[in-house]
Every structure is written in C-alpha cells, then in structure tokens.
Tab-separated table of C-alpha atoms in Angstrom:
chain	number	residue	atom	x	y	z
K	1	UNK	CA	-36.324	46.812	-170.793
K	2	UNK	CA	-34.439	50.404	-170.466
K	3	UNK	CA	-37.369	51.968	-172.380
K	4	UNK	CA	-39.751	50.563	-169.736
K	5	UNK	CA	-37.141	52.023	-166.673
K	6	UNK	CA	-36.977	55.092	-168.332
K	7	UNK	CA	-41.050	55.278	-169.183
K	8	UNK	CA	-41.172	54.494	-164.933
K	9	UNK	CA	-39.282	57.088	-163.936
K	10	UNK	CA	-40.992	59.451	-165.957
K	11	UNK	CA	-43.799	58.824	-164.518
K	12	UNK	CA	-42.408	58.317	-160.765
K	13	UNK	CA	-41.214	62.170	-161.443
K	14	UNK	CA	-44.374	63.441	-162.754
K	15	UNK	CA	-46.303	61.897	-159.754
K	16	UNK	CA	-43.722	63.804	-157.384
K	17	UNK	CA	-44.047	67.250	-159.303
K	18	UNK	CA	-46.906	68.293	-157.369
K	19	UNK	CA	-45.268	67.519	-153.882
K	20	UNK	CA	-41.921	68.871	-154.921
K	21	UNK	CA	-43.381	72.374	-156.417
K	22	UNK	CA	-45.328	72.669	-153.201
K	23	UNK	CA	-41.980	72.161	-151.188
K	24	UNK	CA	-40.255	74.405	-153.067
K	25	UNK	CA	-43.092	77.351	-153.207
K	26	UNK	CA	-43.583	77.057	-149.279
K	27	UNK	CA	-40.723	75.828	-147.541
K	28	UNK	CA	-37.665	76.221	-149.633
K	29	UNK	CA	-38.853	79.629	-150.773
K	30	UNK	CA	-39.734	80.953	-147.463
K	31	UNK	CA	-36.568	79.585	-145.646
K	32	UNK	CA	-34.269	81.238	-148.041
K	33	UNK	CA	-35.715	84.487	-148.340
K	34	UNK	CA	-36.215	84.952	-144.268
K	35	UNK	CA	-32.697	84.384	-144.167
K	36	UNK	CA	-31.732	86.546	-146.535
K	37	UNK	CA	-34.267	89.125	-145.131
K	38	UNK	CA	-32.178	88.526	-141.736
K	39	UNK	CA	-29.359	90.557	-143.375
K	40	UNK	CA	-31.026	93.424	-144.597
K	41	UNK	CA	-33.464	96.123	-143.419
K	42	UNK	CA	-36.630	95.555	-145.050
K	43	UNK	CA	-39.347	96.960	-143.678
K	44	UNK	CA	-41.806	96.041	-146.022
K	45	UNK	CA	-41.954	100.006	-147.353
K	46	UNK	CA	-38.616	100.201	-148.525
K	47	UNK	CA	-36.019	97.978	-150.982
K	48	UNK	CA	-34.024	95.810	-148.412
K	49	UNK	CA	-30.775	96.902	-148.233
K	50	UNK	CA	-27.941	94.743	-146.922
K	51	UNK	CA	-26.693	95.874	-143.321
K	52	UNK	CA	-24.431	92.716	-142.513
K	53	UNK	CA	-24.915	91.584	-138.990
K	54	UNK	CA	-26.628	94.420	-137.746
K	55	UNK	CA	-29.691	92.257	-137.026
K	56	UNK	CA	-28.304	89.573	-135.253
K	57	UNK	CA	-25.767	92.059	-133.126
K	58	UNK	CA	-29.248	94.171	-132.100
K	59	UNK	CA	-30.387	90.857	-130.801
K	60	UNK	CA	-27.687	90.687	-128.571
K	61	UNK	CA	-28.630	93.625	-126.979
K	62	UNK	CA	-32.179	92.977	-126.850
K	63	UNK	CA	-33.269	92.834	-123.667
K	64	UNK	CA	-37.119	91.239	-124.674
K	65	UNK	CA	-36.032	89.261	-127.334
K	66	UNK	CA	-33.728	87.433	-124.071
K	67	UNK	CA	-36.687	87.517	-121.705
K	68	UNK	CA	-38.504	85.735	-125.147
K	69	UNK	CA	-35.870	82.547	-125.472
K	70	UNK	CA	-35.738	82.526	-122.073
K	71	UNK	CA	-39.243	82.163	-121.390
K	72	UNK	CA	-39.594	80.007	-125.062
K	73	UNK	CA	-36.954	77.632	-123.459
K	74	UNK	CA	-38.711	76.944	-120.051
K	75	UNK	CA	-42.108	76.454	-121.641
K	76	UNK	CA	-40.255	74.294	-124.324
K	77	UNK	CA	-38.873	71.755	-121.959
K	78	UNK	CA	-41.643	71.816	-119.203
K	79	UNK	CA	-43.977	70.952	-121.071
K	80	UNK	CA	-42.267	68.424	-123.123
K	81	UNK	CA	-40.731	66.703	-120.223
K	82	UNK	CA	-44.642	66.557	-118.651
K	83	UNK	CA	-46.401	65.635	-121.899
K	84	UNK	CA	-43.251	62.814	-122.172
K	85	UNK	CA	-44.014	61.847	-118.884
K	86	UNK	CA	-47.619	62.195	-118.307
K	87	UNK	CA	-48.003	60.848	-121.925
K	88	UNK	CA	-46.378	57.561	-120.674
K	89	UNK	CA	-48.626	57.164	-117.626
K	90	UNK	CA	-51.992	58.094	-118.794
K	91	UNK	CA	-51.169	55.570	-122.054
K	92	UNK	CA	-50.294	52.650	-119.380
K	93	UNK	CA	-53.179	53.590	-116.789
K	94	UNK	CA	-55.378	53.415	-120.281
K	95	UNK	CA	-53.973	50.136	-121.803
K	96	UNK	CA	-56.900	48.543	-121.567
K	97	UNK	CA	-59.972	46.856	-123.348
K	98	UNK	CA	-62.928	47.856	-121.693
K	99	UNK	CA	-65.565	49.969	-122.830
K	100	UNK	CA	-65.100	53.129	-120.006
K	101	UNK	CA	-61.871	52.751	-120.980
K	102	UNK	CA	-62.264	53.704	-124.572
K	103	UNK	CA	-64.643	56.394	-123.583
K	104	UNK	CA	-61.638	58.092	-122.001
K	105	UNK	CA	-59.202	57.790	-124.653
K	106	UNK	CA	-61.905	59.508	-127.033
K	107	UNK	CA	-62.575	61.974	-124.452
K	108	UNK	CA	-58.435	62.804	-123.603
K	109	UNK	CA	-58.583	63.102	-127.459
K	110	UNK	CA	-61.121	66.057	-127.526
K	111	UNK	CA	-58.771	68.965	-126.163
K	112	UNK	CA	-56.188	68.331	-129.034
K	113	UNK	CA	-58.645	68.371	-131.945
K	114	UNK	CA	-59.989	71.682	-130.250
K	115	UNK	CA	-58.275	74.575	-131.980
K	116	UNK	CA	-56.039	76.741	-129.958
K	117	UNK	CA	-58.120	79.917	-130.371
K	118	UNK	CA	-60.989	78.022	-128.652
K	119	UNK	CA	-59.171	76.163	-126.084
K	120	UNK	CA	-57.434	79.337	-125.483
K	121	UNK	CA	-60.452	81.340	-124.818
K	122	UNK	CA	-62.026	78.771	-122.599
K	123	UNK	CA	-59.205	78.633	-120.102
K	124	UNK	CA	-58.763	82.781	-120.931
K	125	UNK	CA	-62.801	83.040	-119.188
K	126	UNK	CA	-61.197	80.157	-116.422
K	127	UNK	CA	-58.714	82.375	-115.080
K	128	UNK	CA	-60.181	85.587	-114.997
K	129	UNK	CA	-59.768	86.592	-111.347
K	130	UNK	CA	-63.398	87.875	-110.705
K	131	UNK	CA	-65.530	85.659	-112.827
K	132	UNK	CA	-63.590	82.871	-114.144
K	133	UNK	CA	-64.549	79.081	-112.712
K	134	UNK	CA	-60.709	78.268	-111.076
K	135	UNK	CA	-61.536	81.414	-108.279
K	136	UNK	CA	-64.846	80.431	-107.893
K	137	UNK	CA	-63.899	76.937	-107.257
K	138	UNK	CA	-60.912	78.388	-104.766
K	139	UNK	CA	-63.365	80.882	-103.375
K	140	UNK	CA	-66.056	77.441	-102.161
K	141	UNK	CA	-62.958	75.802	-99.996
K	142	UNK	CA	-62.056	78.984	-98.734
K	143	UNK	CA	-58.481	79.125	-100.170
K	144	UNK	CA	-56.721	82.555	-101.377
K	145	UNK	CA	-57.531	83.619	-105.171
K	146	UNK	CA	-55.060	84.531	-107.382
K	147	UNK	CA	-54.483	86.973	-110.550
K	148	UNK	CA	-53.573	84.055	-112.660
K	149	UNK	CA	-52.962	85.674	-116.477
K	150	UNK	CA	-52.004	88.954	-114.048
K	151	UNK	CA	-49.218	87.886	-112.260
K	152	UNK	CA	-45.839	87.716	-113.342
K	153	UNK	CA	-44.683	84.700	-111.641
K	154	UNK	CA	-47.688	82.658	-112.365
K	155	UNK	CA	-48.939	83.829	-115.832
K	156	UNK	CA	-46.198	81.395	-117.659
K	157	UNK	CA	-47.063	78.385	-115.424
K	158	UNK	CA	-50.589	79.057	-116.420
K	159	UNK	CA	-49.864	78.490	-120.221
K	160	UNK	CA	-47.995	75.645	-119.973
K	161	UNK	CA	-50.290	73.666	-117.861
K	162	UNK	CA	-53.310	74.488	-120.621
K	163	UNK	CA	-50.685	73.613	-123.547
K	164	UNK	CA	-49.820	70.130	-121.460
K	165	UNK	CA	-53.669	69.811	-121.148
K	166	UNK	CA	-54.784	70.317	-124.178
K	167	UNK	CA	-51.695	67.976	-125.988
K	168	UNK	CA	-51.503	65.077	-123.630
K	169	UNK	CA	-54.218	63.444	-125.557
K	170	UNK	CA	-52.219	63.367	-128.351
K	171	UNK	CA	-49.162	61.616	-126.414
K	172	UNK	CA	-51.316	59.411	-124.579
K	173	UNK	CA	-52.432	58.207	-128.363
K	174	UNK	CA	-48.899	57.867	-130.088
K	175	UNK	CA	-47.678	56.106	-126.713
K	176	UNK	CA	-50.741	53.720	-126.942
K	177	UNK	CA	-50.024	52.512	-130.418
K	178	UNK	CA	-46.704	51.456	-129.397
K	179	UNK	CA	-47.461	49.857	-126.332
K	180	UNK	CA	-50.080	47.637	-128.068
K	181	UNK	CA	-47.663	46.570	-130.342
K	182	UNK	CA	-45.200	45.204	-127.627
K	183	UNK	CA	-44.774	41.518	-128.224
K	184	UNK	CA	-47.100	39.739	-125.565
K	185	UNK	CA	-44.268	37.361	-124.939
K	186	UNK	CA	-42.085	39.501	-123.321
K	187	UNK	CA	-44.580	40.640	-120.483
K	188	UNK	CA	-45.271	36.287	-120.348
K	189	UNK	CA	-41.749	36.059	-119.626
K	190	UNK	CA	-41.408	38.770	-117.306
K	191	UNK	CA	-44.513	37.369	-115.365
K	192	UNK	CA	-42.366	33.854	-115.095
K	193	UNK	CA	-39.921	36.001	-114.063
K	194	UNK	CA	-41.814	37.898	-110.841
K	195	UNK	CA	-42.087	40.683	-112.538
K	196	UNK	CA	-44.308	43.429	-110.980
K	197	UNK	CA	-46.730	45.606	-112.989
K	198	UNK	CA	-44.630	48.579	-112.523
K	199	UNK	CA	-41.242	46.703	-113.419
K	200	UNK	CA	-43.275	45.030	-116.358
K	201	UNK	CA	-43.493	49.232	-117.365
K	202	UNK	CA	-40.045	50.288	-116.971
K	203	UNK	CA	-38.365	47.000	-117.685
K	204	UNK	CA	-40.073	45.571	-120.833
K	205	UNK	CA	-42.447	48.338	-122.066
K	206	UNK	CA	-40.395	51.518	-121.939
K	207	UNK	CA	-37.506	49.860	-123.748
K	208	UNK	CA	-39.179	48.798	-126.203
K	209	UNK	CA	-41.015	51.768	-127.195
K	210	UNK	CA	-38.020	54.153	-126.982
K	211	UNK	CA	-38.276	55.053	-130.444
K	212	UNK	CA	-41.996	56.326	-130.005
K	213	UNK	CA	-41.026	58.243	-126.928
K	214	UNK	CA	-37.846	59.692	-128.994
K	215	UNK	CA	-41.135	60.566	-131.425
K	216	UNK	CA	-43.348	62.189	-128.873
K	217	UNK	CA	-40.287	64.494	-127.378
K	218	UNK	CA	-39.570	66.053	-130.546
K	219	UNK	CA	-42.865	66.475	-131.863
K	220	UNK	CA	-44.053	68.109	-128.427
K	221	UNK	CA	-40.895	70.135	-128.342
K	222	UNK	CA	-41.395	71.536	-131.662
K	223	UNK	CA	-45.004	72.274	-131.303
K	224	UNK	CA	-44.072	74.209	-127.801
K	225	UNK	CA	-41.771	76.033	-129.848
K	226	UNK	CA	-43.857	77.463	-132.114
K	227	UNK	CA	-46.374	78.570	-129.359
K	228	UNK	CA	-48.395	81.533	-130.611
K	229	UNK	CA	-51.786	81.668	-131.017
K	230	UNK	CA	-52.238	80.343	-127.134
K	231	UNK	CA	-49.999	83.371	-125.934
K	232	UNK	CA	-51.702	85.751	-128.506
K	233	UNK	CA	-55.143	85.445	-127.098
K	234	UNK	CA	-55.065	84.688	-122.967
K	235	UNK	CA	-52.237	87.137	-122.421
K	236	UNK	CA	-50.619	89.195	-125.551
K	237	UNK	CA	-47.443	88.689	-123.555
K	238	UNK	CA	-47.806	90.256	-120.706
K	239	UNK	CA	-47.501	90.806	-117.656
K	240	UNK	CA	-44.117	92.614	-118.169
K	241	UNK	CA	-42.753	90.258	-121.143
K	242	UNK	CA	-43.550	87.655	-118.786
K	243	UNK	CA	-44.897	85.519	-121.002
K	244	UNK	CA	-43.712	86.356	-124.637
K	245	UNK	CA	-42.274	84.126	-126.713
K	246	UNK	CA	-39.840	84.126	-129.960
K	247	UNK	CA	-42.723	83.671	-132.727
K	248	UNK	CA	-44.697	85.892	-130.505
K	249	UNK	CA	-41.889	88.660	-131.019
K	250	UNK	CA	-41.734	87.855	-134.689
K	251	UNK	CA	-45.150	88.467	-134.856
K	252	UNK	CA	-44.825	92.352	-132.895
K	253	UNK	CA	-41.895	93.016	-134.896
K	254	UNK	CA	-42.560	91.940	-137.962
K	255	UNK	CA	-46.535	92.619	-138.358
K	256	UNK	CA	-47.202	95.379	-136.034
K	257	UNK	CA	-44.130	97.118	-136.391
K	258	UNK	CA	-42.930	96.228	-139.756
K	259	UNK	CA	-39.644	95.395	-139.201
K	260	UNK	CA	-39.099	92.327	-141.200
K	261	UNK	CA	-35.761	92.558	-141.779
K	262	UNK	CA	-35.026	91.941	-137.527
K	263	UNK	CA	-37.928	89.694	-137.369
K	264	UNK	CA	-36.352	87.717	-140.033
K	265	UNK	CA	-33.170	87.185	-137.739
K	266	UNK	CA	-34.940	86.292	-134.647
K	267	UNK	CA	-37.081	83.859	-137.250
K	268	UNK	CA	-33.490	82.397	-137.789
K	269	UNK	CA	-32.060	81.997	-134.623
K	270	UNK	CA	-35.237	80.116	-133.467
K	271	UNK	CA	-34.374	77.493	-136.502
K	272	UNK	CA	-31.018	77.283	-135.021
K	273	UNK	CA	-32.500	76.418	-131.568
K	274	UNK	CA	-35.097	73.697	-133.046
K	275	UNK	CA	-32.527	72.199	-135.661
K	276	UNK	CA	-29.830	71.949	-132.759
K	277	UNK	CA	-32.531	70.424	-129.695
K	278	UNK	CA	-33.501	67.974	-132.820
K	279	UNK	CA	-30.085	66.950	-133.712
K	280	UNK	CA	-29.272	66.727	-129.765
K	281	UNK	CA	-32.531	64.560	-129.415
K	282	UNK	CA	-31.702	62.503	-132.437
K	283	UNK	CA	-27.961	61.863	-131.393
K	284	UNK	CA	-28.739	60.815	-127.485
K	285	UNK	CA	-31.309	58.521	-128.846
K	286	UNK	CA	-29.052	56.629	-131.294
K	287	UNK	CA	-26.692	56.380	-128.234
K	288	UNK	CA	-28.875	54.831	-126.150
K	289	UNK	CA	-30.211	52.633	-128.900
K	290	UNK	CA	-26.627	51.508	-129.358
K	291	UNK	CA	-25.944	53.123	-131.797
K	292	UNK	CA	-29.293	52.179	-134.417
K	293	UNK	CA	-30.342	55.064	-136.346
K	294	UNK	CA	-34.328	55.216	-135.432
C-alpha cells in the first residue's frame, strides 16, 4: 500500500514540474530580482551596485512619479467602482432568455476580446478634435467641441470611460453566471412576499452573489492597475503628466531611459499598492460575509 502512495506522489510531482518550473522561471524569478534591482543602480550598462534606499527616497521627491499614483489611483477606483456597478446593472437588465437578448451579451462581449492596441486606436481616431466621430457628432447638435486627449482636465476621464467600455462586457459576463445560479426559490419566496423587481435585486440577488462581486472588484482593480498599453498609444502621457501612470513610468524609466535600478522601485511600490487594496478587499469581504473566508 505505501509503495503505491509513494509511486502516486511521484507521479502527482512529476505532473506539477512543468507548472512549478514555469512559476519559478517567470514569477518567482522576476519578483525577486526587481526587488533586488530596487536597491541598486543598474542601468542595464553597468554591474548593479547596491545604493540602499536611494531609490525609494528619490521617489519621494519625485514630483511625476506622485502625479503617476495619483492619477493610477483615480483611474483605479473609477473605473472599478463603474465596471462594479454598471457590471451589476447591465447583467440584471440582460438576465434574460430571449434571442435579442443573447445577441447583446455576445455583442457587450466584443470590446473585451478586442486587444487594447486596437480598441485604443479606434477611440484614439474618435477623439481627435478635427476629424474624429465624438466632434462631428457634437458639431450636428450644435454643442461646443472639445480637445479631448488635449486637455488636461479631460484627457484622464477620457481613458477611463474607454477602459470601463471596453471591460464591462467582461463584468456583465462573470455577474451573469452568478445570477443564473441564484436558487429560483428565493425570488418565489420573495414574490409571496411583495417583493418588487428592484428589491428582488438588492434583497435576494446581490447577497447572494457577493462573492462574485468581491471577484469582479479585484480583478477590475488589478487590470486598471496595470494600465499601459491604452495610455501608451491615445496619449503617451500627456498632456502635462496628466495622464501617466506607474507602469507607464516604469516603462520611460526603465526602457527609454535605462534606469532599471529606479524603475525597479517604483515596480515595487506598485506591488505594495495592489497586495495591500487586495488584502483590504479580501478582509472587508470576509467581514461582511460574517466572517467566511470566500
């Protein structure tokens, strides 16, 4: 009988090799160098050399890196708290068997398949301010224009309405499976009960699929996160920093200006930031679960 255990685990082991050599060459690897890189001053032309703190203290003084969280942060929780939202809605309006229904879904699902380079260059053409289709369409009704990607105060709205376009597909779908697999009975009881359609929503259906909406918050928050290629092609950052974001300045820093050694600490600190919002997330959802781990 032990031979047989040990003959299963041997096996067990050597079917995990090929996941556990992959984790190791591409995410252990990785994560341990960048933060040893975040101590030194590699530059990719010289032998890093340790400089202590040096990184992280610069970042303190870094007046783009600050306008980069800052701008990382409000993009972060916009758009999470309208994909959570929106998410919700569009999966209720959509709960439905009928056949234009399911021609939506498939359509909502369209955007998020799209890659971000394309969907990126489709709204880049949208909002140009002389050619692009939103101006036009302002220009018909007689309403004032606007220098969308141009102006500071509207560039970073711009991005996160296409990033909540282009992802609320995706919520609409993770929302839907959960929905469908709310017990029927509750909903018959809350229609004994009096229960409206909208108090059916908040009262039986949101409850219920709390730990799908704990899901869709932290996947949507991470992806905003690690916004880049959406940032990289409509606006490069600009106007004025206005729209940089931390993997954006990783990228300058560490690719165009070869400092890898302070791209490596800002690579860090925006670990810090998605391991703490995660841990936050996790912590007021067991709370409000009672105290369940999900």
């Amino acid at each position: 009988m032990e031979s047989y255990t040990r003959r299963d685990t041997r096996a067990a082991w050597l079917m995990l090799a090929p996941f556990l050599i992959f984790f190791a060459l591409f995410v252990i690897y990785p994560l341990v160098m960048t933060i040893y890189y975040s101590f030194t001053n590699y530059n990719m032309s010289n032998e890093p050399g340790l400089v202590g703190l040096k990184n992280y203290q610069r970042l303190l003084k870094d007046t783009v890196f600050h306008k980069a969280f800052l701008n990382t942060t409000i993009y972060a929780l916009v758009s999470t708290a309208a994909l959570a939202v929106l998410g919700f809605l569009t999966a209720a309006a959509l709960n439905r068997a009928t056949r234009a229904v399911k021609w939506i879904r498939m359509l909502m699902i369209f955007p998020y398949a799209t890659s971000w380079a394309a969907v990126s260059m489709i709204w880049l053409m949208m909002y140009d301010p002389t050619t692009g289709f939103i101006n036009k369409l302002l220009r018909v009704f007689s309403l004032p224009t606007h220098q969308w990607l141009f102006d500071e105060s509207l560039a970073l709205g711009c991005l996160i309405f296409v990033h909540v376009w282009k992802n609320i597909g995706y919520c609409m779908l993770i929302y839907l499976a959960g929905m469908q697999s709310v017990p029927q009975e509750l909903y018959e009881a809350a229609t004994v009960d009096g229960a409206s359609e909208w108090r059916k929503l908040t009262s039986v259906t949101l409850p219920t699929i709390r730990p799908v909406a704990f899901f869709v918050i932290t996947t949507a928050m991470l992806e905003a996160f690690k916004t880049f290629t959406q940032v990289k092609v409509m606006t490069g950052g600009d106007p004025l920093y206005a729209t940089t974001t931390i993997v954006h300045q990783i990228y300058q820093r560490g690719f165009t200006e070869f400092k890898m050694g302070y791209a490596s600490s800002m690579a860090v600190v925006l670990l810090v930031c998605v391991m703490a919002f995660t841990a936050l997330n996790s912590a007021v959802n067991r709370a409000r679960s009672g105290g369940d781990a999900l």
